[in-house]
mmCIF file of C-alpha atoms in Angstrom:
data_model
loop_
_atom_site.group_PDB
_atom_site.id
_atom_site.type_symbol
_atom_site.label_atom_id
_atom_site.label_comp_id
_atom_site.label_asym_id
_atom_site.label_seq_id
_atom_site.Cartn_x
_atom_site.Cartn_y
_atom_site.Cartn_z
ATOM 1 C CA UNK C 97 16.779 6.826 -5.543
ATOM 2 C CA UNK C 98 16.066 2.836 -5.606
ATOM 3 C CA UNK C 99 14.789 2.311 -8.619
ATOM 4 C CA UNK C 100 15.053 4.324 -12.040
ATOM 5 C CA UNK C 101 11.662 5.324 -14.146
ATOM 6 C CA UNK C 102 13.115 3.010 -17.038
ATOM 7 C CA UNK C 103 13.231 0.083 -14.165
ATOM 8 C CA UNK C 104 9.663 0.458 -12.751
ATOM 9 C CA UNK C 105 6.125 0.219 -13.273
ATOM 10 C CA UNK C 106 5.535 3.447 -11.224
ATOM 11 C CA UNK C 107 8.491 5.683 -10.195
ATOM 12 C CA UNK C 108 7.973 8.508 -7.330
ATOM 13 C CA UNK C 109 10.615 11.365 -7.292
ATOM 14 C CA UNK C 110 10.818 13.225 -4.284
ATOM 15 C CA UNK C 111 6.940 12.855 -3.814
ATOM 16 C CA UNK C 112 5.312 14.825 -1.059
ATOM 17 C CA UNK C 113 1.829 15.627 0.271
ATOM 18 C CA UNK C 114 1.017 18.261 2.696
ATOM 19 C CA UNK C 115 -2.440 19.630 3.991
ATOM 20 C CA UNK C 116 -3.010 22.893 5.885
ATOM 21 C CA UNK C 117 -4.736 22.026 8.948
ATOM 22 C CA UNK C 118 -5.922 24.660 11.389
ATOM 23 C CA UNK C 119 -5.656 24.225 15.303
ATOM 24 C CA UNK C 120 -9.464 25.264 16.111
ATOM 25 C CA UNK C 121 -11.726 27.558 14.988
ATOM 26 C CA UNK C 122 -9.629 30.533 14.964
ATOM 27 C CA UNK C 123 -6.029 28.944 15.955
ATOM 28 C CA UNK C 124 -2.889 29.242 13.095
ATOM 29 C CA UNK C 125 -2.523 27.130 10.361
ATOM 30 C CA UNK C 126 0.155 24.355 9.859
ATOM 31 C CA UNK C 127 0.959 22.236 7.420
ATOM 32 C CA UNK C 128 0.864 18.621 8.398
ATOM 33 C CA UNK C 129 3.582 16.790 5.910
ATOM 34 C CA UNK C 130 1.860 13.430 5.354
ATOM 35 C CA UNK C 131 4.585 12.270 2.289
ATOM 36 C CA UNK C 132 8.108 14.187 2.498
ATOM 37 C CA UNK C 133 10.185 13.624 -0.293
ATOM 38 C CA UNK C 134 9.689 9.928 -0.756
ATOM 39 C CA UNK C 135 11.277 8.222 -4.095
ATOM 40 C CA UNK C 136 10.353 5.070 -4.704
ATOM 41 C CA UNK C 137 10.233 2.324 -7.805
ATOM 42 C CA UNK C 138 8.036 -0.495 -8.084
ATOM 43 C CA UNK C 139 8.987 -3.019 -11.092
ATOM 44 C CA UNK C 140 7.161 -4.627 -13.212
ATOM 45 C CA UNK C 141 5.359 -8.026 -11.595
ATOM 46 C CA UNK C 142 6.579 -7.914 -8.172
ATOM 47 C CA UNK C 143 5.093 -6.921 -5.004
ATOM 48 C CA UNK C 144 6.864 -4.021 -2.851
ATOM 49 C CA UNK C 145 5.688 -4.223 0.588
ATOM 50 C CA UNK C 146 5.249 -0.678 2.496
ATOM 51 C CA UNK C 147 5.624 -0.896 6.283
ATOM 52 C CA UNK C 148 5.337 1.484 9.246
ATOM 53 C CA UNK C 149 3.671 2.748 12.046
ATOM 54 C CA UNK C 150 -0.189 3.605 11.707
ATOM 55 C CA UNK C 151 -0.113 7.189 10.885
ATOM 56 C CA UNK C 152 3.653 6.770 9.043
ATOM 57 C CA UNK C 153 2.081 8.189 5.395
ATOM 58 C CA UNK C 154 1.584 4.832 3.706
ATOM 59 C CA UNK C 155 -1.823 4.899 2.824
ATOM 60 C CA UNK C 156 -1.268 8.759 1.717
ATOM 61 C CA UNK C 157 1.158 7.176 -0.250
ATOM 62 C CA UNK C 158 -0.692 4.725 -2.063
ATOM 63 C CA UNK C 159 -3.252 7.417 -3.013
ATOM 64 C CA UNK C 160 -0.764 10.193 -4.905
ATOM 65 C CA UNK C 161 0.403 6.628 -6.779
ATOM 66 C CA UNK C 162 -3.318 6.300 -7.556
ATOM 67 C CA UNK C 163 -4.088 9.981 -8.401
ATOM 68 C CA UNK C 164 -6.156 10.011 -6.010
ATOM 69 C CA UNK C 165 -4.771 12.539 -4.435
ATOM 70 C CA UNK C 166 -2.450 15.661 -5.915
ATOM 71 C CA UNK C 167 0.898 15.802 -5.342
ATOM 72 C CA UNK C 168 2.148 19.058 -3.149
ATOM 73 C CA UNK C 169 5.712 18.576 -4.693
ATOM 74 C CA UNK C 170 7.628 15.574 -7.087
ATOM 75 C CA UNK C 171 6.539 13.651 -9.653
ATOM 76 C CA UNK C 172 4.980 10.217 -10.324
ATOM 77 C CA UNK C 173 5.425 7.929 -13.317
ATOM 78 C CA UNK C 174 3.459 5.054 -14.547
ATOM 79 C CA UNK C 175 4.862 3.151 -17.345
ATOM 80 C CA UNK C 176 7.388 6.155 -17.787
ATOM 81 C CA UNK C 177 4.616 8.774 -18.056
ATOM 82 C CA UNK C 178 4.156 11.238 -15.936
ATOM 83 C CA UNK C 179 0.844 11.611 -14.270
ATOM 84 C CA UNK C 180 0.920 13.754 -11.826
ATOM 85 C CA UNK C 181 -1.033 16.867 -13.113
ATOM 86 C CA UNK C 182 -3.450 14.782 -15.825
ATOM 87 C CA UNK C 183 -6.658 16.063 -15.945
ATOM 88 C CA UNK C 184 -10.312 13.459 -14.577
ATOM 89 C CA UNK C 185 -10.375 12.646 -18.510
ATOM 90 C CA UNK C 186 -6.693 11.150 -18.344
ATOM 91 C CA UNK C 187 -7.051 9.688 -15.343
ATOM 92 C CA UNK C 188 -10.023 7.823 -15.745
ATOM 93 C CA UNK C 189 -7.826 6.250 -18.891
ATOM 94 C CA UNK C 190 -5.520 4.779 -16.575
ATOM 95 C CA UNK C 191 -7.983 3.772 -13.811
ATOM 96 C CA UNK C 192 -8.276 0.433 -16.026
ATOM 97 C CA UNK C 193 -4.862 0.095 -14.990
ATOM 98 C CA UNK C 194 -4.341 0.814 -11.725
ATOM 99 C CA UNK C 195 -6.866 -0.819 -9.104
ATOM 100 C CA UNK C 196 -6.966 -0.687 -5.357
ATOM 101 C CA UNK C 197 -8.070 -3.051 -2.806
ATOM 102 C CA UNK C 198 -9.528 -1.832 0.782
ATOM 103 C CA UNK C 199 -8.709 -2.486 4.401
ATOM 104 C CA UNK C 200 -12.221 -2.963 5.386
ATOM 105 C CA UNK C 201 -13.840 -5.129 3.124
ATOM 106 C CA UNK C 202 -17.800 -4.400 4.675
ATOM 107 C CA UNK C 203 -17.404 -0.176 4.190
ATOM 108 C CA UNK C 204 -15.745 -0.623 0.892
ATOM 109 C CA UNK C 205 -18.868 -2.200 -0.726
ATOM 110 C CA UNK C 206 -21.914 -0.676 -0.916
ATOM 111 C CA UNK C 207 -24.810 -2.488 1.209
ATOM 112 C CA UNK C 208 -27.861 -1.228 -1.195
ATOM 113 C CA UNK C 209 -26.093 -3.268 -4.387
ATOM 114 C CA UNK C 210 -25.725 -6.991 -4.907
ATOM 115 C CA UNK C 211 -22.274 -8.505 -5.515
ATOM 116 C CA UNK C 212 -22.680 -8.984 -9.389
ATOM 117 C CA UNK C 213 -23.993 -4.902 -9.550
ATOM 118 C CA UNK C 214 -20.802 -4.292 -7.592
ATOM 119 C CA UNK C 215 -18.655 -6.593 -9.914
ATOM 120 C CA UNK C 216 -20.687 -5.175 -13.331
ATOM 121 C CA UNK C 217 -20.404 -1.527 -12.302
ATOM 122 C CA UNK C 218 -17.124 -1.004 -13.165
ATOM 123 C CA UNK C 219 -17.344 -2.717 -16.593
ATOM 124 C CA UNK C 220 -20.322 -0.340 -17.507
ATOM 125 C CA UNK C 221 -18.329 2.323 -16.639
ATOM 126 C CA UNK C 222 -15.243 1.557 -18.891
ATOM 127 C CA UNK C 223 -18.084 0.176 -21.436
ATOM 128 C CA UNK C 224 -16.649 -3.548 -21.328
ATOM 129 C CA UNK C 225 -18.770 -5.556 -23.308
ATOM 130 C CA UNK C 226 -23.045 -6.042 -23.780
ATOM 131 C CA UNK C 227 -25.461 -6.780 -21.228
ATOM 132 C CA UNK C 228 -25.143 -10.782 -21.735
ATOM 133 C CA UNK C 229 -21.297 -10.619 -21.863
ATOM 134 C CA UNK C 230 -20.324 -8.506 -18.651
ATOM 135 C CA UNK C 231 -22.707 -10.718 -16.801
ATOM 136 C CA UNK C 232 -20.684 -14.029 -18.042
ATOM 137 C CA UNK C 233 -17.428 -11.646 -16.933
ATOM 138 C CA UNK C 234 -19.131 -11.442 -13.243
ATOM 139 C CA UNK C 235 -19.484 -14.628 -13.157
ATOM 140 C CA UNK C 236 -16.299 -15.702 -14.220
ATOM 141 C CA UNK C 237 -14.668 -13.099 -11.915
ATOM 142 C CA UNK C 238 -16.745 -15.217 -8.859
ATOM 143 C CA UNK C 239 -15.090 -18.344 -9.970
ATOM 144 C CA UNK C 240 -11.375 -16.489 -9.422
ATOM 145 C CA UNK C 241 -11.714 -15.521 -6.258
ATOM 146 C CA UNK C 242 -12.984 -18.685 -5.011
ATOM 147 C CA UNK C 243 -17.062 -18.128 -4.975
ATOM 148 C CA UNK C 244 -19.958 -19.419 -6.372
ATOM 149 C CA UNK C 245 -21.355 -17.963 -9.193
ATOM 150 C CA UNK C 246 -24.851 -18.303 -8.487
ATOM 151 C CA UNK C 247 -24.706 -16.184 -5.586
ATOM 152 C CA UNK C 248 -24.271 -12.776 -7.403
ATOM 153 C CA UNK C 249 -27.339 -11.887 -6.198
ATOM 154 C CA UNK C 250 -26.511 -12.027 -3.050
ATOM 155 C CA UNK C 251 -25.515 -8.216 -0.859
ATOM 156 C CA UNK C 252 -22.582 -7.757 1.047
ATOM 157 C CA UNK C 253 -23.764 -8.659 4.858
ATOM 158 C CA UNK C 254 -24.907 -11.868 3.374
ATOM 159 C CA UNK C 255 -21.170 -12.837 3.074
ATOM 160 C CA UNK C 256 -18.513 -13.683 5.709
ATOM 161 C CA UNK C 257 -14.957 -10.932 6.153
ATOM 162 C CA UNK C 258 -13.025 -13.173 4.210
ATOM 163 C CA UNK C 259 -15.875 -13.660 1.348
ATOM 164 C CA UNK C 260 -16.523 -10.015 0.785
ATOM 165 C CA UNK C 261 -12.169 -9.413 0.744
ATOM 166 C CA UNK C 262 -12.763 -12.001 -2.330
ATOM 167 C CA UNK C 263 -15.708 -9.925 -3.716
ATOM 168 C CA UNK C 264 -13.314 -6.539 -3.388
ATOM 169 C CA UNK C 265 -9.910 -8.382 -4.660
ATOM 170 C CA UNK C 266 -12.790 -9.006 -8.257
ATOM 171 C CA UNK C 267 -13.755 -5.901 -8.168
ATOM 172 C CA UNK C 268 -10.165 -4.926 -8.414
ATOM 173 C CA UNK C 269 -9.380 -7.595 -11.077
ATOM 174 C CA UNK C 270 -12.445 -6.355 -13.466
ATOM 175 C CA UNK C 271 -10.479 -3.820 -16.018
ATOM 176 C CA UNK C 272 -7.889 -6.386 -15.402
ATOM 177 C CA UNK C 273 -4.981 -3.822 -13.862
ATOM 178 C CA UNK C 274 -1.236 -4.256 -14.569
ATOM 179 C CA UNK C 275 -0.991 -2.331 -10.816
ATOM 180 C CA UNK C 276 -3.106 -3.517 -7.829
ATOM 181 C CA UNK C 277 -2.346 -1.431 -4.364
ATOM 182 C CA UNK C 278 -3.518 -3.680 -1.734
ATOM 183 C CA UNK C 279 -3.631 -1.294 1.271
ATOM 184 C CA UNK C 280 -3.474 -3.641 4.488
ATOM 185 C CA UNK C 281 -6.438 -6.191 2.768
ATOM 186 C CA UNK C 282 -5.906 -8.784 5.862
ATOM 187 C CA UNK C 283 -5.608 -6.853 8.927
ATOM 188 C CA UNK C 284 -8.811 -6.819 8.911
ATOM 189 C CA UNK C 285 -9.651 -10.764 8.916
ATOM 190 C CA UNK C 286 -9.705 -13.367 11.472
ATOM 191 C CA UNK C 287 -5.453 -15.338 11.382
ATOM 192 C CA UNK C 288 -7.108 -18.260 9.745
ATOM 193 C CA UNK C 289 -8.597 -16.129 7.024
ATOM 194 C CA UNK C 290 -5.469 -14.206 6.397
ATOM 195 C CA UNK C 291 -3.582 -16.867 4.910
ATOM 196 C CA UNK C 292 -6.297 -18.008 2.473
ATOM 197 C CA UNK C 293 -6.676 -14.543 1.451
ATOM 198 C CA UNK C 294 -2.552 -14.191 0.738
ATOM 199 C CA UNK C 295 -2.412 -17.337 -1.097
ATOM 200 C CA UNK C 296 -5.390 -15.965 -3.190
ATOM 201 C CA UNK C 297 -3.506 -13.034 -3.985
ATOM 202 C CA UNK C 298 -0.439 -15.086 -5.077
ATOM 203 C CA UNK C 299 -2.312 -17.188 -7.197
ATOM 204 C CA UNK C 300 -3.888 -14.122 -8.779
ATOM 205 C CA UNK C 301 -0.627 -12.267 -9.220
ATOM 206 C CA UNK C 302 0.567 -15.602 -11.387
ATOM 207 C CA UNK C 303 -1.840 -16.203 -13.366
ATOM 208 C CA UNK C 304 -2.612 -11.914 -14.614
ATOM 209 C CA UNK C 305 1.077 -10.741 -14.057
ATOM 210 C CA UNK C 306 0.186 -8.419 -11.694
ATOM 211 C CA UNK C 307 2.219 -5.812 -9.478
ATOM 212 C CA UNK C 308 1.484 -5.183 -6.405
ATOM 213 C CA UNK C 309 1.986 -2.651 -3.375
ATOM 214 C CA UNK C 310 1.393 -4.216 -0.685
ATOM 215 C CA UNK C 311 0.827 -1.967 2.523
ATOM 216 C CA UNK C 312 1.076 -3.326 5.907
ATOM 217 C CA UNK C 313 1.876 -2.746 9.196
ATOM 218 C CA UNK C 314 2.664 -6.837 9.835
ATOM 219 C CA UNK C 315 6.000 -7.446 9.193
ATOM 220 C CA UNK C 316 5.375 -11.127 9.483
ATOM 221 C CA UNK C 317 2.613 -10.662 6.546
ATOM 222 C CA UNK C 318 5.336 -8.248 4.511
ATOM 223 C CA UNK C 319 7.886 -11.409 4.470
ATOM 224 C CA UNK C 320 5.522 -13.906 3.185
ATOM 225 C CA UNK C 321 4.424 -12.010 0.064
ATOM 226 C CA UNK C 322 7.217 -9.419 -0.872
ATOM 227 C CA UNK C 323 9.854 -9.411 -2.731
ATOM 228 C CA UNK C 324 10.888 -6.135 -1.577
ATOM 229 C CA UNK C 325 10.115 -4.226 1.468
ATOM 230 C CA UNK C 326 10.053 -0.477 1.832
ATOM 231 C CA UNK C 327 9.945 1.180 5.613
ATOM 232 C CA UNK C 328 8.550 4.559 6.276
ATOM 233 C CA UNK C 329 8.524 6.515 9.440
ATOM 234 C CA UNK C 330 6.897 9.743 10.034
ATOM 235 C CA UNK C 331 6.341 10.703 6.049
ATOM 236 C CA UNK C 332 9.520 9.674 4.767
ATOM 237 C CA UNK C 333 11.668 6.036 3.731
ATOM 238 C CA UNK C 334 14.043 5.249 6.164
ATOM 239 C CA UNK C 335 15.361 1.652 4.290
ATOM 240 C CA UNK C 336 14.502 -0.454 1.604
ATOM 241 C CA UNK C 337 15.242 -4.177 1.609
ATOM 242 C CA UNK C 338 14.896 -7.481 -0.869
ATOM 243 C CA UNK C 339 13.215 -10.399 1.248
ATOM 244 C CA UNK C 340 16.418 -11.998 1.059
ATOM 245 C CA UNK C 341 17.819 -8.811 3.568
ATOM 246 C CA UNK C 342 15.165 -10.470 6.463
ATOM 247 C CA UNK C 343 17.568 -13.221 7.050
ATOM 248 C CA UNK C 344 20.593 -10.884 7.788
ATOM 249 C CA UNK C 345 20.586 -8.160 10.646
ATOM 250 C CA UNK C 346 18.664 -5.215 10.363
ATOM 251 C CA UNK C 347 19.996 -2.141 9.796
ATOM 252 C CA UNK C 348 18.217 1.079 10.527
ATOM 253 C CA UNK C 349 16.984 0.991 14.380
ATOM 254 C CA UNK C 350 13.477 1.837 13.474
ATOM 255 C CA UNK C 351 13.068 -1.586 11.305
ATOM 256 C CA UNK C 352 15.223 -3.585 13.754
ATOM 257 C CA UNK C 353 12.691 -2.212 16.142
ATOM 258 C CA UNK C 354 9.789 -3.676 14.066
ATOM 259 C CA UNK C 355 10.564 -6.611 13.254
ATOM 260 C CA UNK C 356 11.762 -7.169 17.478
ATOM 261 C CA UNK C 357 7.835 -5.866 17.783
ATOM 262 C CA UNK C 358 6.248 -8.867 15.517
ATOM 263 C CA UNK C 359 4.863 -11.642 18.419
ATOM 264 C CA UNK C 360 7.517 -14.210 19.287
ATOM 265 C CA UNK C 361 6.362 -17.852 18.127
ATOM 266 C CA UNK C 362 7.965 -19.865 20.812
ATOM 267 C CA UNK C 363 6.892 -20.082 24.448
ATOM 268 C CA UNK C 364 9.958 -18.709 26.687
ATOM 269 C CA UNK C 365 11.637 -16.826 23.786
ATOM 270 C CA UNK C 366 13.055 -13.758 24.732
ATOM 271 C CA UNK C 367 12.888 -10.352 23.395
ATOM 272 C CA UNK C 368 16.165 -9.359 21.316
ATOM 273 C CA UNK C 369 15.713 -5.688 22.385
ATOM 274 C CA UNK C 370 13.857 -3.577 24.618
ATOM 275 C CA UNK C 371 10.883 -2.136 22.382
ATOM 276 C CA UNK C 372 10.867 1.885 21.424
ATOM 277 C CA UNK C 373 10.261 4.360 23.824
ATOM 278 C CA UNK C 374 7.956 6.766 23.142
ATOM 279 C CA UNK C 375 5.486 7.804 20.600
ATOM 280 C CA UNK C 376 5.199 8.831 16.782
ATOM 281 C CA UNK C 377 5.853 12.254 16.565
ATOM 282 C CA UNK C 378 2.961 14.786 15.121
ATOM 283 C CA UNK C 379 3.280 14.951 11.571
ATOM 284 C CA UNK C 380 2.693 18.707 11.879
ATOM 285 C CA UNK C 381 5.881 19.555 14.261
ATOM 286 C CA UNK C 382 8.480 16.713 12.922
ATOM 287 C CA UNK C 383 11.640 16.624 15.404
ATOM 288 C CA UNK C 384 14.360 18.415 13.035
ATOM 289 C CA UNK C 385 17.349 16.071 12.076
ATOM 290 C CA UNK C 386 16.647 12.576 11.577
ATOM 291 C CA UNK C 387 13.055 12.434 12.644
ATOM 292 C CA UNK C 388 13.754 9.332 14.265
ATOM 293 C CA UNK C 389 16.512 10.621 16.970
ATOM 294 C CA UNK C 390 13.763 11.335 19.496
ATOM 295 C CA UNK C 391 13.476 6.907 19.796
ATOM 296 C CA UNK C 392 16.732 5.657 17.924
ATOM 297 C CA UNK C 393 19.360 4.272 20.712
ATOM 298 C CA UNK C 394 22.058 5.010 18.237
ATOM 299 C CA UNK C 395 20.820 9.063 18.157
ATOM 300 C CA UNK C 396 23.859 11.614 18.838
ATOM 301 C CA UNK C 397 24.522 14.803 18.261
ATOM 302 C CA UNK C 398 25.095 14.763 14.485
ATOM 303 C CA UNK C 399 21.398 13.104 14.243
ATOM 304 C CA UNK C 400 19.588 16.026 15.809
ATOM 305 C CA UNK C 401 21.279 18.701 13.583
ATOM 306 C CA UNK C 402 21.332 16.744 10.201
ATOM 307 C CA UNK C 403 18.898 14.531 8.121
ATOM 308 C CA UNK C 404 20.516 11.515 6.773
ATOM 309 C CA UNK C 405 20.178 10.577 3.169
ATOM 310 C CA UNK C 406 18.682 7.562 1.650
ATOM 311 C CA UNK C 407 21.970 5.959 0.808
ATOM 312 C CA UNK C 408 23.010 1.960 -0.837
ATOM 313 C CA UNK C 409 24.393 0.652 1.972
ATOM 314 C CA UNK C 410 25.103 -2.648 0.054
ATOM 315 C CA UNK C 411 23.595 -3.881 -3.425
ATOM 316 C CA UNK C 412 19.892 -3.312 -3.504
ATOM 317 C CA UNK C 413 19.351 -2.079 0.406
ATOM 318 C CA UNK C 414 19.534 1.778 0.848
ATOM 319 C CA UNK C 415 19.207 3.051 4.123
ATOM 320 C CA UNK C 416 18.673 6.364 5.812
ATOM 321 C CA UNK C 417 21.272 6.349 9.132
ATOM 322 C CA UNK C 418 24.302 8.187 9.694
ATOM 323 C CA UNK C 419 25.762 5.304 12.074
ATOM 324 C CA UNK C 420 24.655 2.110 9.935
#
C-alpha cells in the first residue's frame, strides 16, 4: 500500500465499488467493477493527482472518499477514522470537512438561486453564524476567489465559465474543509481560463492548508499542481509517482502511453511512441490477468494468466508490471 493510515489524511484499503447492471429488460445481471481493490493515501496538505482514461473509476473514486457513495468491499479512513459504514448523522459531521468541487461549473449551481443564496446555503445548513454575519462570510468568500462582492445578487448565467468555477471553488471553501476533491474543475474552461483557475487553487491551498485530490485526465494539468500522481486504468492503480518521477522515464506502459498522448509543444516534434491500440475494456467483462495486456507492448504470456501487484519499484513509486 503507498501510504499508511497514520501517514494520510484519508487512507483507502483495498476499496472497491461494484453495481449490478442488467443487459435489457429481461437480459442477466453483471456486476460492473467501477473501483477494484484500490489503496491509496493522501497526506496531509498536498495535492494527489488521479489520472486515467474517461471511464477508468476516478470520479467513482472520489465519491466512496466522500461517502457519497458505499463501499462494496475495503475500508476508508479520514483522519484515522474509519468512515465507511457511518450513518447520514455522522456523515453530515464530516461534510464540514470534506468539500468537492465540480467539472461543470453551470449544472453544479442551481439557476433559480443567486450566488450569495448559493454561498449562504451551506452555512445555514451547518448553522454558521446569524443572519448579518454569514452574509459578511459571503462576501468575504467573493473577495477569495477573485469577485466582487456586490454582485451576490447576481444568478449563475449572469457569470462567465471561469467566474462561476470561482463561485463553486467558495462554495467549497464555506465550512472551510481540511479535504477539497477537485474532480477535473478546468477541463471544462477555455486554455486561458485554466491557468487562472490553477493558480487560484494554489493560492487557496496556501493560505487554508488545504489537501487536495485532484482528478484529471490532463497529464500536462496533473504536473503543474501535484505533488504526487496516482494512475488508474480500468478500476484499479497501475503506478504512483512524486512529480519529481515526470522528469525520469516512465515506467508502466499505460502512463508512458499518456503522457506520449499529451499534445507536443513544438512544431515538427515527433511522437516518442506509436499511441495505444485499441479501446478501454468494459468494466463489466475485465480481460483476466493484467487488465492492461490486451494494449501493453510489453504483454506476454505471464500477463494474461496473472495480475501483477502494486509493488515499490524504487523509493516512493510503486508500480503494477511484471516486466518494469
Amino acid at each position: 500500500m503507498p501510504e499508511t493510515n497514520a501517514a494520510a489524511l484519508v487512507s483507502l484499503e483495498a476499496v472497491a465499488r461494484q453495481y449490478r447492471v442488467r443487459a435489457g429488460m429481461f437480459g442477466p445481471t453483471a456486476w460492473l467493477r467501477a473501483v477494484d481493490g484500490v489503496s491509496l493515501g493522501v497526506r496531509r496538505g498536498e495535492t494527489l493527482g488521479l489520472v486515467g482514461e474517461s471511464g477508468c473509476g476516478k470520479s467513482t473514486l472520489a465519491r466512496l472518499v466522500l461517502g457519497l457513495e458505499r463501499t462494496t468491499a475495503g475500508r476508508v479512513y479520514f483522519d484515522g477514522e474509519d468512515v465507511s459504514g457511518l450513518g447520514p448523522r455522522a456523515m453530515r459531521r464530516l461534510r464540514r470537512r470534506m468539500q468537492i468541487i465540480f467539472q461543470d461549473p453551470f449544472s453544479s449551481l442551481n439557476p433559480r438561486q443567486s450566488v450569495g443564496s448559493i454561498l449562504e446555503e451551506p452555512l445555514k445548513i451547518h448553522r454558521m453564524g446569524r443572519r448579518r454575519k454569514r452574509r459578511e462570510m459571503v462576501a468575504r468568500l467573493m473577495d477569495e476567489v477573485g469577485l466582487r462582492p456586490e454582485h451576490t445578487g447576481r444568478y449563475p448565467h449572469e457569470f462567465s465559465g471561469g467566474q462561476r468555477q470561482r463561485i463553486c471553488i467558495a462554495r467549497a471553501l464555506a465550512l472551510k474543509p481540511e479535504l477539497v476533491v477537485a474532480d477535473e474543475p478546468v477541463s471544462a474552461l477555455d486554455v486561458s481560463i485554466q491557468a487562472q483557475v490553477l493558480n487560484l487553487l494554489s493560492d487557496l491551498q496556501t493560505k487554508y492548508e488545504l489537501t487536495y485530490l485532484f482528478i484529471a485526465h490532463d497529464l500536462a494539468v496533473v504536473r503543474h499542481v501535484s505533488d504526487r500522481v496516482a494512475v488508474m486504468y480500468l478500476g484499479r492503480l497501475v503506478e504512483t509517482m512524486s512529480r519529481a518521477d515526470f522528469d525520469r522515464p516512465p515506467a508502466h506502459p499505460y502512463t508512458e502511453a499518456l503522457l506520449n498522448s499529451a499534445p507536443i509543444p513544438k512544431v515538427g516534434a515527433k511522437i516518442k511512441s506509436a499511441p495505444l491500440k485499441g479501446d478501454l475494456p468494459s468494466p463489466l467483462y475485465p480481460p483476466p490477468g493484467c487488465r492492461f495486456h490486451p494494449r501493453c507492448p510489453l504483454a506476454k504470456g505471464l500477463c494474461r494468466k496473472e495480475d501483477p501487484p502494486l509493488e515499490e519499484k524504487s523509493p516512493g513509486r510503486f508500480i503494477a508490471c511484471h516486466f518494469r
